[in-house]
Amino acid sequence: MAENDWKKRLGVVYSTAEDFGYVTQDDAVEAETPEPGKQKLTVTIDRRNRGGKQVTLVSGFTGREEDLRELGKILKVKCGVGGTAKDGEITIQGDFRDKVTELLCGMGYKARRGN
C-alpha cells in the first residue's frame, strides 16, 4: 500500500506563501534538556480519576522525552514500584512524596514537596 502522507495533514490550514515550509511533528526540534540544577520540580500526591488510589506526581520537567523516561525509570527502581513518564510528568504508584523529593534533591534537581 502506498504511503498516505496526506492523512498526517488533515485539519491543517495551508499557506499561500511561496517560502512556506510545512513542518510535521516528527520534524520539530525537541528542546534540549537543561541541567538538573536549573529544573524546578514539584512532587505532589493525586487521587483524581484513579479509583481512590494514591499516586505521586513529579511535574515541571522540561526537556526531551527520553530524559524524562530515564528519570522516571530511576525513580521507579529506587522506590520499587510501577509508574509512567509522559507529557512532562512522572507518575509513581503510591505515596512516596518524601522519598522522591529526597532522591531528586540528591541528584541535583531543585525539587520541593507540594501538598
Coordinates of C-alpha atoms in Angstrom, one line a residue:
M1 CA 0.0 0.0 0.0
A2 CA 1.3 3.4 -0.9
E3 CA 2.5 5.9 1.7
N4 CA -0.5 8.2 2.5
D5 CA 1.2 11.3 3.8
W6 CA -1.9 13.4 3.2
K7 CA -3.5 11.7 6.3
K8 CA -0.9 13.4 8.5
R9 CA -2.0 16.8 7.2
L10 CA -5.7 16.6 8.0
G11 CA -7.0 19.7 9.7
V12 CA -4.0 21.8 8.7
V13 CA -4.5 25.3 7.4
Y14 CA -2.4 25.8 4.3
S15 CA -0.4 28.9 3.5
T16 CA -0.2 30.6 0.0
A17 CA 3.3 32.0 0.7
E18 CA 5.9 30.7 -1.7
D19 CA 8.6 30.3 1.0
F20 CA 6.3 28.3 3.4
G21 CA 7.7 25.1 4.7
Y22 CA 5.4 22.5 6.2
V23 CA 6.8 21.1 9.4
T24 CA 5.4 17.8 10.8
Q25 CA 5.6 16.8 14.4
D26 CA 8.4 14.4 13.6
D27 CA 10.5 17.2 12.1
A28 CA 10.1 19.5 15.1
V29 CA 13.2 20.0 17.1
E30 CA 13.0 18.9 20.7
A31 CA 14.1 21.2 23.4
E32 CA 17.4 20.5 24.9
T33 CA 17.2 19.3 28.5
P34 CA 18.6 21.8 30.9
E35 CA 21.0 20.7 33.6
P36 CA 19.3 19.4 36.9
G37 CA 20.1 22.5 38.9
K38 CA 18.0 24.6 36.6
Q39 CA 14.9 22.4 36.7
K40 CA 12.2 23.2 39.3
L41 CA 10.2 20.1 40.0
T42 CA 7.2 19.8 42.2
V43 CA 6.3 16.5 43.9
T44 CA 2.6 16.1 44.8
I45 CA 0.1 13.4 45.5
D46 CA -3.0 12.8 43.4
R47 CA -6.1 10.7 43.8
R48 CA -8.3 12.1 41.0
N49 CA -9.7 9.7 38.4
R50 CA -7.7 6.8 39.9
G51 CA -10.4 4.9 41.8
G52 CA -9.2 6.3 45.1
K53 CA -5.6 5.0 44.7
Q54 CA -2.8 7.4 45.5
V55 CA -0.1 8.3 43.1
T56 CA 2.9 10.6 43.4
L57 CA 3.3 13.2 40.6
V58 CA 6.5 14.8 39.7
S59 CA 5.7 17.8 37.4
G60 CA 7.6 20.7 36.0
F61 CA 10.2 18.8 33.9
T62 CA 11.3 20.5 30.7
G63 CA 13.4 18.8 28.1
R64 CA 13.4 15.7 25.9
E65 CA 11.0 12.8 26.4
E66 CA 13.9 10.3 26.6
D67 CA 15.4 12.2 29.6
L68 CA 12.0 12.2 31.3
R69 CA 11.6 8.5 30.8
E70 CA 15.1 7.8 32.1
L71 CA 14.5 9.9 35.2
G72 CA 11.1 8.2 35.7
K73 CA 12.8 4.8 35.4
I74 CA 15.4 5.7 38.1
L75 CA 12.7 6.9 40.5
K76 CA 10.6 3.8 39.9
V77 CA 13.5 1.5 40.6
K78 CA 14.6 3.4 43.7
C79 CA 11.0 3.3 45.1
G80 CA 10.4 -0.3 44.0
V81 CA 7.0 0.4 42.4
G82 CA 5.5 1.0 39.0
G83 CA 4.6 4.2 37.2
T84 CA 4.8 6.1 34.0
A85 CA 6.6 9.1 32.5
K86 CA 4.8 11.1 29.8
D87 CA 3.7 14.7 28.9
G88 CA 6.3 16.3 31.2
E89 CA 5.0 14.4 34.3
I90 CA 6.3 11.3 36.1
T91 CA 3.7 9.2 37.9
I92 CA 4.8 6.9 40.7
Q93 CA 2.3 4.4 42.2
G94 CA 1.8 5.1 45.9
D95 CA 2.6 7.9 48.3
F96 CA 6.4 8.4 48.0
R97 CA 6.5 12.2 48.2
D98 CA 9.2 12.4 50.8
K99 CA 11.4 9.7 49.3
V100 CA 11.1 11.1 45.7
T101 CA 11.8 14.6 46.9
E102 CA 14.9 13.4 48.7
L103 CA 16.1 11.4 45.7
L104 CA 15.6 14.3 43.3
C105 CA 17.5 16.7 45.6
G106 CA 20.3 14.1 45.9
M107 CA 20.5 14.1 42.1
G108 CA 20.9 17.9 42.0
Y109 CA 17.3 18.9 41.0
K110 CA 15.5 21.7 42.7
A111 CA 12.6 19.7 44.0
R112 CA 10.0 20.8 46.5
R113 CA 7.2 18.8 48.1
G114 CA 3.8 20.0 47.3
N115 CA 0.5 19.4 49.2

